[in-house]
GROMACS .gro file of N, CA and C in nm:
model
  423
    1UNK      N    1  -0.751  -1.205   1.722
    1UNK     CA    2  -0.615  -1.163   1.700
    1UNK      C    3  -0.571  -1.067   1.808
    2UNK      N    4  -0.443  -1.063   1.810
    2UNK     CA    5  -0.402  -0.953   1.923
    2UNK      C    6  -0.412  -0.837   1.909
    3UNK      N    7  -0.396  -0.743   1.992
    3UNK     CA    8  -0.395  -0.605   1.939
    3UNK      C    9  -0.263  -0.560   1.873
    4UNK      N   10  -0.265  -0.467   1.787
    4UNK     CA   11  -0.125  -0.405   1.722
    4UNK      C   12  -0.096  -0.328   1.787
    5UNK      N   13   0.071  -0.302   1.858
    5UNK     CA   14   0.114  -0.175   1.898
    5UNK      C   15   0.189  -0.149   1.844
    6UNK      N   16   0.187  -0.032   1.756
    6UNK     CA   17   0.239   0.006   1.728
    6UNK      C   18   0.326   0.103   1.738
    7UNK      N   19   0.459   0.138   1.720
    7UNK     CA   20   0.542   0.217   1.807
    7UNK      C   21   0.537   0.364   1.692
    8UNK      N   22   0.487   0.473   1.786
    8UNK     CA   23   0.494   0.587   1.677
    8UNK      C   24   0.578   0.647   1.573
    9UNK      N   25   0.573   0.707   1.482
    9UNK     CA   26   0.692   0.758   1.461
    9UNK      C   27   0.637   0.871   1.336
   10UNK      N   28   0.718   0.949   1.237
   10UNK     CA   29   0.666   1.054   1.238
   10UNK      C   30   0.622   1.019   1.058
   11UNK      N   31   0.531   1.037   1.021
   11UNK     CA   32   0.446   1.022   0.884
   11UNK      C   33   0.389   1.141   0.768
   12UNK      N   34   0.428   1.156   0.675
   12UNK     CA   35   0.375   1.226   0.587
   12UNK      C   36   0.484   1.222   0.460
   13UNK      N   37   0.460   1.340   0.378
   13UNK     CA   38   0.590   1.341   0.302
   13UNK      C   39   0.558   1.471   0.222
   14UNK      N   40   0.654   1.553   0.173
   14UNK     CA   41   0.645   1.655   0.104
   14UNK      C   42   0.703   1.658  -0.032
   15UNK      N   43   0.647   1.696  -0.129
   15UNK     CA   44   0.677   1.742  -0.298
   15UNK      C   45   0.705   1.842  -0.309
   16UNK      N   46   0.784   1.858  -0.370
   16UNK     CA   47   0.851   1.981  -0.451
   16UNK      C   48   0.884   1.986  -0.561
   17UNK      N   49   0.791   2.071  -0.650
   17UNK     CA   50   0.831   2.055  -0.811
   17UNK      C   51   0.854   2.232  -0.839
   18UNK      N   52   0.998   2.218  -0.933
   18UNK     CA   53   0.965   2.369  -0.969
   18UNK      C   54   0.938   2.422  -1.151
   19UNK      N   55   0.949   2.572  -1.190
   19UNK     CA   56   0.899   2.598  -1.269
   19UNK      C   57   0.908   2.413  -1.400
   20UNK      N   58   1.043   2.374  -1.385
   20UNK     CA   59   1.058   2.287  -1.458
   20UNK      C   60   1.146   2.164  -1.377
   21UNK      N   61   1.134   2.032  -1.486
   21UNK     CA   62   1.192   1.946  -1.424
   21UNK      C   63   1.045   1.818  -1.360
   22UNK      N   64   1.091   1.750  -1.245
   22UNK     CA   65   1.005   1.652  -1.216
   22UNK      C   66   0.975   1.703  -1.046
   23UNK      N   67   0.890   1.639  -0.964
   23UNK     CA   68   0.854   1.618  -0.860
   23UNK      C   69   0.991   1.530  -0.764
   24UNK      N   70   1.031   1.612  -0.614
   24UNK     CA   71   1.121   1.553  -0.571
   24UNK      C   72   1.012   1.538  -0.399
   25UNK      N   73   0.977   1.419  -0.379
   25UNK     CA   74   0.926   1.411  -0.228
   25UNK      C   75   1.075   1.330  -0.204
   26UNK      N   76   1.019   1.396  -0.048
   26UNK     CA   77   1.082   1.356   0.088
   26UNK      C   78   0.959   1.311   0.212
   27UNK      N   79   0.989   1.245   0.253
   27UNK     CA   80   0.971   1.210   0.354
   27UNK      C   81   0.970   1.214   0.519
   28UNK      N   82   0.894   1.226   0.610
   28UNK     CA   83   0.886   1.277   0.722
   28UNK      C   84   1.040   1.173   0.778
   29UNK      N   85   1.043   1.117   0.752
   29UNK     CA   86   1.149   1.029   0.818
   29UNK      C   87   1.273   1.053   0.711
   30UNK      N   88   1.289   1.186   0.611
   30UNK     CA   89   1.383   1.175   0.556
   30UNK      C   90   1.427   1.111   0.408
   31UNK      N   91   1.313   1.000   0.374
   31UNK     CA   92   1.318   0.932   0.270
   31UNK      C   93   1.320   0.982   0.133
   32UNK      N   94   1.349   0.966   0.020
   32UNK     CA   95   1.349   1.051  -0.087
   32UNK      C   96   1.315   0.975  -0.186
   33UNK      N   97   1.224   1.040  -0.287
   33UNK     CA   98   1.230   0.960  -0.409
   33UNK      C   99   1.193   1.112  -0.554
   34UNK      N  100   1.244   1.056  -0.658
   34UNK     CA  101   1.220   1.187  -0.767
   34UNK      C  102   1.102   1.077  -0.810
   35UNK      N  103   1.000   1.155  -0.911
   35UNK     CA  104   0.896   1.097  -0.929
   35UNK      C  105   0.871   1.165  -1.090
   36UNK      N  106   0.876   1.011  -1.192
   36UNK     CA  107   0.818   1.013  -1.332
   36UNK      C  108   0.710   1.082  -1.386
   37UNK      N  109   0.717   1.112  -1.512
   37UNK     CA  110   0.560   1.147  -1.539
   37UNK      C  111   0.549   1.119  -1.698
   38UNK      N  112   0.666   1.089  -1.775
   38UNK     CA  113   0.696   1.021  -1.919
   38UNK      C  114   0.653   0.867  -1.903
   39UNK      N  115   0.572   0.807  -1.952
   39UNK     CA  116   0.510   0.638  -1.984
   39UNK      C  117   0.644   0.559  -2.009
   40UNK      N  118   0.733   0.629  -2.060
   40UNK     CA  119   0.881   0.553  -2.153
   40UNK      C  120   0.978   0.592  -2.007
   41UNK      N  121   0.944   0.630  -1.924
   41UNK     CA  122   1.059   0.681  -1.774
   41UNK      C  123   1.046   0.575  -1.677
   42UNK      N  124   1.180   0.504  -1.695
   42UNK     CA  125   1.172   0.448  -1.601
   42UNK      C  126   1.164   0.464  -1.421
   43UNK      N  127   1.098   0.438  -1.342
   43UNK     CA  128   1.069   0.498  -1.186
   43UNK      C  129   0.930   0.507  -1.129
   44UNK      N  130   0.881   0.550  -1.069
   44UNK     CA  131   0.758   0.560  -0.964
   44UNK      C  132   0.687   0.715  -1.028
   45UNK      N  133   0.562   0.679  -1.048
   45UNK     CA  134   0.495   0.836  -1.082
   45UNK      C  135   0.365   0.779  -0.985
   46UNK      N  136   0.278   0.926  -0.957
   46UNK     CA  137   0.180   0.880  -0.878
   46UNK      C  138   0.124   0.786  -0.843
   47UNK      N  139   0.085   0.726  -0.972
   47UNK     CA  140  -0.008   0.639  -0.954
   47UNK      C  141   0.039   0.496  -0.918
   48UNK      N  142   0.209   0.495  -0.960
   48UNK     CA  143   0.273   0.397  -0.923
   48UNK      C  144   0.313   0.379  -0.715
   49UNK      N  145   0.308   0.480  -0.709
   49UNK     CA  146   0.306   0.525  -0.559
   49UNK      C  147   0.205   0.465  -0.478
   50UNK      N  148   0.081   0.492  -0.509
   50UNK     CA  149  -0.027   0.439  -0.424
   50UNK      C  150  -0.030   0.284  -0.473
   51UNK      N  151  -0.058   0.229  -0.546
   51UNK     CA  152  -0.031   0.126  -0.587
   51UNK      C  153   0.046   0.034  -0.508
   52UNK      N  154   0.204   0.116  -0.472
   52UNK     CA  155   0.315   0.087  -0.433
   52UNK      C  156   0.307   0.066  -0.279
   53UNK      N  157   0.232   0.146  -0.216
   53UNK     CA  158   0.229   0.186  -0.112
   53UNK      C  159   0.107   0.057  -0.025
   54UNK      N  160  -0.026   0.054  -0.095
   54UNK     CA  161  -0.114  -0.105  -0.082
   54UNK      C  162  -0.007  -0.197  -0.139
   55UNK      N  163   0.037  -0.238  -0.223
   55UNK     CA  164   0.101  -0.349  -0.224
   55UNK      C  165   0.182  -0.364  -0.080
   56UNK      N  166   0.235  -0.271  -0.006
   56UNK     CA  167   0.389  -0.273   0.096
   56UNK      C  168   0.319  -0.307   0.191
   57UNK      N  169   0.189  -0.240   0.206
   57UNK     CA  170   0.140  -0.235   0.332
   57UNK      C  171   0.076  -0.350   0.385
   58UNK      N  172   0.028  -0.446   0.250
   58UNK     CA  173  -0.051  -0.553   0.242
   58UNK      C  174   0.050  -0.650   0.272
   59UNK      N  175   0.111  -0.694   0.251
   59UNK     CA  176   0.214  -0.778   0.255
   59UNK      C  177   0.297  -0.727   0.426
   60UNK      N  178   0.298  -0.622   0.478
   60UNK     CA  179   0.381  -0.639   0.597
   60UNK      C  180   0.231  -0.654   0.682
   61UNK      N  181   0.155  -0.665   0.653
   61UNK     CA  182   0.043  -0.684   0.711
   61UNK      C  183  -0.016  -0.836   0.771
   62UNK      N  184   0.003  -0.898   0.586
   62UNK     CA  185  -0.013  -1.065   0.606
   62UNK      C  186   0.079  -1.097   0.683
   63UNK      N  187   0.200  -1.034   0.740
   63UNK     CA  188   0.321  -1.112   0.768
   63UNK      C  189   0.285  -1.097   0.932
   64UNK      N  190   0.226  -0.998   0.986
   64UNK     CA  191   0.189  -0.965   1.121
   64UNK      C  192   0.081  -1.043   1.141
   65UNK      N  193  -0.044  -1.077   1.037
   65UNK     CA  194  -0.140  -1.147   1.049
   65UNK      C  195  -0.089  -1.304   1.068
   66UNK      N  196   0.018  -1.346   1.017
   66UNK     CA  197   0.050  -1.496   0.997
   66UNK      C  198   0.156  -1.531   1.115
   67UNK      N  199   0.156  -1.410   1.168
   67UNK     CA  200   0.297  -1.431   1.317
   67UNK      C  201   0.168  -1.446   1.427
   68UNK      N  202   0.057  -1.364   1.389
   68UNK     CA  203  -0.089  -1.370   1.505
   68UNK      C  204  -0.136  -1.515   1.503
   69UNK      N  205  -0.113  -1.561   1.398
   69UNK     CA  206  -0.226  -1.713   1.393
   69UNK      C  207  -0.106  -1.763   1.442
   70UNK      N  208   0.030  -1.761   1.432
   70UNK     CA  209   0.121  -1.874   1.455
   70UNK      C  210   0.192  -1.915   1.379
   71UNK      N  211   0.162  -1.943   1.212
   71UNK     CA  212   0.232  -1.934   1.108
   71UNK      C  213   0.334  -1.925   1.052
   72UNK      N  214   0.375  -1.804   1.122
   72UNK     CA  215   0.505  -1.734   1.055
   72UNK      C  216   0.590  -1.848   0.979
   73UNK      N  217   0.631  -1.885   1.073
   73UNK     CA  218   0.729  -1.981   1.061
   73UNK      C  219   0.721  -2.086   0.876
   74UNK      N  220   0.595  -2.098   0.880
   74UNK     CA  221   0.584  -2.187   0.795
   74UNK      C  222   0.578  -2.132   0.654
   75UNK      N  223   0.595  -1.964   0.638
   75UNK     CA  224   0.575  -1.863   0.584
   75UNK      C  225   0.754  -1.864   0.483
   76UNK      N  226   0.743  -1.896   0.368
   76UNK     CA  227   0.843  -1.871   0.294
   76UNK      C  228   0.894  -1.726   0.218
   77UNK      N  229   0.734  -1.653   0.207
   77UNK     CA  230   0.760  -1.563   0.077
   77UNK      C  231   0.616  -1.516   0.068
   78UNK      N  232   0.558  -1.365   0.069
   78UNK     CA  233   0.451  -1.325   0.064
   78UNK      C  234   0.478  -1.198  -0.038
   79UNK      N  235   0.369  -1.227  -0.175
   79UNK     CA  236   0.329  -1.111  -0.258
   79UNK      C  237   0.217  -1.067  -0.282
   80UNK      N  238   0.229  -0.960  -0.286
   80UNK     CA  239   0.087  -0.851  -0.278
   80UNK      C  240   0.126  -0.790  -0.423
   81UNK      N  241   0.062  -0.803  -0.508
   81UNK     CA  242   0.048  -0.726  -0.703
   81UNK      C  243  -0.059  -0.685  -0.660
   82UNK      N  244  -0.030  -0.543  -0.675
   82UNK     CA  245  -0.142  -0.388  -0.720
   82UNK      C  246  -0.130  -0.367  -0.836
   83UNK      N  247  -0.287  -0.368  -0.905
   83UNK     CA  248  -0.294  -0.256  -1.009
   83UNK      C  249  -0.419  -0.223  -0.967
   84UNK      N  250  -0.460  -0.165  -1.103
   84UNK     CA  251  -0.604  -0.046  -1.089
   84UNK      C  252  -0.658  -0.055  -1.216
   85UNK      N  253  -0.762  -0.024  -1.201
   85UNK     CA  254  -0.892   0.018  -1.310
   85UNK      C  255  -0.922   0.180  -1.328
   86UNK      N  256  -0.845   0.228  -1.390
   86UNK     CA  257  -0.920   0.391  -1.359
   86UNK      C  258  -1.071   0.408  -1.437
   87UNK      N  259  -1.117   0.515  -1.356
   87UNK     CA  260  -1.297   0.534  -1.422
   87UNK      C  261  -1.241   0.579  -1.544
   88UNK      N  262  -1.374   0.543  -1.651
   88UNK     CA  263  -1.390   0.589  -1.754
   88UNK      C  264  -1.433   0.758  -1.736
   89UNK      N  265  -1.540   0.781  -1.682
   89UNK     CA  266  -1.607   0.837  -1.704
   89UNK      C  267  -1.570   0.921  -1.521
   90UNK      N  268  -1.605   1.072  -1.513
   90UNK     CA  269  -1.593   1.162  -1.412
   90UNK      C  270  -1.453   1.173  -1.404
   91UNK      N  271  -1.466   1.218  -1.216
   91UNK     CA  272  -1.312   1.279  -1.185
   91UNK      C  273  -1.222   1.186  -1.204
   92UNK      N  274  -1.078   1.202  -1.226
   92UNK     CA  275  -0.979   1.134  -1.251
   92UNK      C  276  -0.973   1.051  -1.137
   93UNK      N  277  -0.979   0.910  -1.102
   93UNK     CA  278  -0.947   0.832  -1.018
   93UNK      C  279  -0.986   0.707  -1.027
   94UNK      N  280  -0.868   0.599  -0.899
   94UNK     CA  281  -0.898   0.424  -0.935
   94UNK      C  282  -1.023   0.407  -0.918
   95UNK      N  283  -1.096   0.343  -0.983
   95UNK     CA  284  -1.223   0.258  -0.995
   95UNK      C  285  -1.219   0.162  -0.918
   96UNK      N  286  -1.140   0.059  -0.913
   96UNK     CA  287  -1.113  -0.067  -0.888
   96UNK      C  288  -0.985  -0.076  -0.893
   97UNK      N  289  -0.927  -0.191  -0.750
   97UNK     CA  290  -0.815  -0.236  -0.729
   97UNK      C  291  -0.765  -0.354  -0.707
   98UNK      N  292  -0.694  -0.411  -0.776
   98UNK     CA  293  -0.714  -0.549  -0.800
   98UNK      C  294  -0.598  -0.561  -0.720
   99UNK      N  295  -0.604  -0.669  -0.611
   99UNK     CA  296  -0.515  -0.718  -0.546
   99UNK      C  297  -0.457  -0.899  -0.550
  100UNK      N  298  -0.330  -0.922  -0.611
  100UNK     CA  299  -0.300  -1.069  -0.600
  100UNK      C  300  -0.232  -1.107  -0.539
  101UNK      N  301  -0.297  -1.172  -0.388
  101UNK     CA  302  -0.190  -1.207  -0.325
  101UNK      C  303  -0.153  -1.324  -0.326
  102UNK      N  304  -0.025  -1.323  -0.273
  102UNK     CA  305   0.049  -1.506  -0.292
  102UNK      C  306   0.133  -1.546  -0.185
  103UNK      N  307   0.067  -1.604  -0.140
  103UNK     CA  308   0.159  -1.674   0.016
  103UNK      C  309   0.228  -1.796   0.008
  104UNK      N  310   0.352  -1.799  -0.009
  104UNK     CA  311   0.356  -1.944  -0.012
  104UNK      C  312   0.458  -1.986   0.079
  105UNK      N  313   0.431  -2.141   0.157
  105UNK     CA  314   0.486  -2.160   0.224
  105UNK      C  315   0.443  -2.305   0.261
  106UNK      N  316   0.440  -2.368   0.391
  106UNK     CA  317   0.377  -2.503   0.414
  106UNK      C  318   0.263  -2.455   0.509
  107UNK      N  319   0.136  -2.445   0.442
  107UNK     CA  320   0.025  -2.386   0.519
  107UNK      C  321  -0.145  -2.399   0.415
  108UNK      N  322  -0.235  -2.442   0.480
  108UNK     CA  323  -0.311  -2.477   0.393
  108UNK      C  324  -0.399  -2.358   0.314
  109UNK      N  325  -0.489  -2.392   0.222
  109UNK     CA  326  -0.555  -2.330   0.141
  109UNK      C  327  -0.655  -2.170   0.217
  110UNK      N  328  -0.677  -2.253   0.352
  110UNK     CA  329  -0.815  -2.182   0.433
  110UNK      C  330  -0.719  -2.064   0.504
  111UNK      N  331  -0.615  -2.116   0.552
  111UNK     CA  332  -0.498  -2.020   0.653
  111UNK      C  333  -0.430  -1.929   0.525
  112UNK      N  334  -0.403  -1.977   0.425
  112UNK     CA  335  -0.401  -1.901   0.326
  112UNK      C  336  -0.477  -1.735   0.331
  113UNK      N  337  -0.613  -1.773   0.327
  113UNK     CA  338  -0.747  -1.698   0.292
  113UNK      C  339  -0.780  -1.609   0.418
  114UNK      N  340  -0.782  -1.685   0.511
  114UNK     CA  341  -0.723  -1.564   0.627
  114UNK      C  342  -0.636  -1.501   0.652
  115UNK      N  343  -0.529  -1.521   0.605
  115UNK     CA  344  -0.428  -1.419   0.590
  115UNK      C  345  -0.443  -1.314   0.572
  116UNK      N  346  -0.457  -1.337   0.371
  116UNK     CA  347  -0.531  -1.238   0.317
  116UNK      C  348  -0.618  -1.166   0.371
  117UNK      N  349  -0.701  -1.241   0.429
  117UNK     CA  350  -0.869  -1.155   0.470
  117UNK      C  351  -0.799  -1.036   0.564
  118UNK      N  352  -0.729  -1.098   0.689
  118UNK     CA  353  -0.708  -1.055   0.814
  118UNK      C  354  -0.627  -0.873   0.731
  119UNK      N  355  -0.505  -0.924   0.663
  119UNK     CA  356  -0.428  -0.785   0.610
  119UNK      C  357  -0.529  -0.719   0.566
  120UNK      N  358  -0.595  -0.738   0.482
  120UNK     CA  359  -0.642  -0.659   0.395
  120UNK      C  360  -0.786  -0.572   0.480
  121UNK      N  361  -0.843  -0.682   0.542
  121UNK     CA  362  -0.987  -0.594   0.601
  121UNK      C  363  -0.980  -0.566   0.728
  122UNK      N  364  -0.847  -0.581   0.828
  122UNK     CA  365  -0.854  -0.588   0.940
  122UNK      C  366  -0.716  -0.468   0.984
  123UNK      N  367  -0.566  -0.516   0.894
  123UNK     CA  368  -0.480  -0.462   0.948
  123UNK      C  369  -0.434  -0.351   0.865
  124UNK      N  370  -0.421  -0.342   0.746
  124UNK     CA  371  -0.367  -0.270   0.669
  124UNK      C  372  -0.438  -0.152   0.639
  125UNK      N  373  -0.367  -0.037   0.719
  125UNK     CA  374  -0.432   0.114   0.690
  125UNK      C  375  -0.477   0.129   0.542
  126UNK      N  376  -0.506   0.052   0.442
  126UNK     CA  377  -0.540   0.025   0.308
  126UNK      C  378  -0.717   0.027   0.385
  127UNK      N  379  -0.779   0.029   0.474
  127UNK     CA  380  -0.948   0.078   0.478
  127UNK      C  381  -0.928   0.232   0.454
  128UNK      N  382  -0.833   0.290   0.465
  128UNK     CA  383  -0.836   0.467   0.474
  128UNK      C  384  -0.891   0.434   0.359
  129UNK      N  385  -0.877   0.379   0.204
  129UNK     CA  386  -0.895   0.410   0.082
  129UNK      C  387  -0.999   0.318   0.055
  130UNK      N  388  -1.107   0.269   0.185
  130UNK     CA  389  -1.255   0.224   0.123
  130UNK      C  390  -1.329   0.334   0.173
  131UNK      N  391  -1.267   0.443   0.298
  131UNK     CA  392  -1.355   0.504   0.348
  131UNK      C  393  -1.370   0.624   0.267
  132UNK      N  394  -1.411   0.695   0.351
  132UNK     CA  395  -1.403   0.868   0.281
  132UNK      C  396  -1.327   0.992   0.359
  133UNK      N  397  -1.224   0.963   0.370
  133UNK     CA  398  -1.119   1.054   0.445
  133UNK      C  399  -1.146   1.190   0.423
  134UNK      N  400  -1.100   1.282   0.525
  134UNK     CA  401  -1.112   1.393   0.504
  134UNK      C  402  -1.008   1.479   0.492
  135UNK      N  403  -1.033   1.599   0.414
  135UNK     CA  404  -0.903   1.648   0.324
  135UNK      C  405  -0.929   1.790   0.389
  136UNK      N  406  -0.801   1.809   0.504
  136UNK     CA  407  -0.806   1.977   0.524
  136UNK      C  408  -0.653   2.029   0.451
  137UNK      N  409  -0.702   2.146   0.385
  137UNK     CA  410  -0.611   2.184   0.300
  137UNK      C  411  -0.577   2.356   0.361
  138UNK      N  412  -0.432   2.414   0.341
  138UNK     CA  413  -0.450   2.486   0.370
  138UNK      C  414  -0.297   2.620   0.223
  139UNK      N  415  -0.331   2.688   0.223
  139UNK     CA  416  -0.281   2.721   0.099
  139UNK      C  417  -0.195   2.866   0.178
  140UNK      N  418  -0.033   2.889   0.106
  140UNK     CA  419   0.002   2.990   0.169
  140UNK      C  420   0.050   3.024  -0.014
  141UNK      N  421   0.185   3.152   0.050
  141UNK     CA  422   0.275   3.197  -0.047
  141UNK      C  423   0.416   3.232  -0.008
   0.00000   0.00000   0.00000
């Protein structure tokens, strides 16, 4: 496959929650979203976020992977469904992440499967969350 260049641009995002009320991030580029935490609220809460975020990434991924093989073209419609397994047992976090993807278009079963393969194990910053990233934290007032 070719190499990705990617053109920089600026990444992160900041939360702000106060004494009361919900969580309001923004975005390094400005973006905004308020963020749920009621089961009955309709909108995005954490866990819907990361979730949200592998699904987006997976899917603009296959779509770069299927323009690399040549594909594109034959490419109608690509979905990436995230969910999760949280542990039973220890610290709060996904166990398992179940990914369903669905390509459809005029393209066979195998080009299919590379697609997939290519986004998922090759292009999509989605390895940060097989590896073990490192967390520098720094705390003011």
């Amino acid at each position: 496959m070719a190499d990705l260049k990617a053109r920089p641009r600026p990444t992160g995002a900041t939360a702000v929650l106060g004494r009361t009320g919900f969580p309001h991030v923004t975005s390094a580029t400005k973006g905004e979203i308020d963020i749920v935490t009621a089961p009955s609220q309709s909108g995005f809460n954490p866990l819907d976020l990361l979730y949200s975020s592998l699904s987006a990434c997976l899917v603009l991924s296959a779509r770069i992977a299927a323009s690399q093989m040549g594909v594109l073209d034959k490419i109608s419609e690509i979905t990436a469904e995230v969910t999760g397994e949280k542990a039973a047992e220890g610290l709060s976090r996904v166990a398992k992440f179940n990914i369903a993807f669905s390509i459809k278009g005029d393209i066979d079963e195998e080009t299919r499967q590379k697609i997939a393969h290519a986004a998922e194990d090759e292009i999509c910053t989605s390895n940060t969350i097989r590896g073990n990233p490192e967390f520098s934290t720094t705390i003011s007032g």
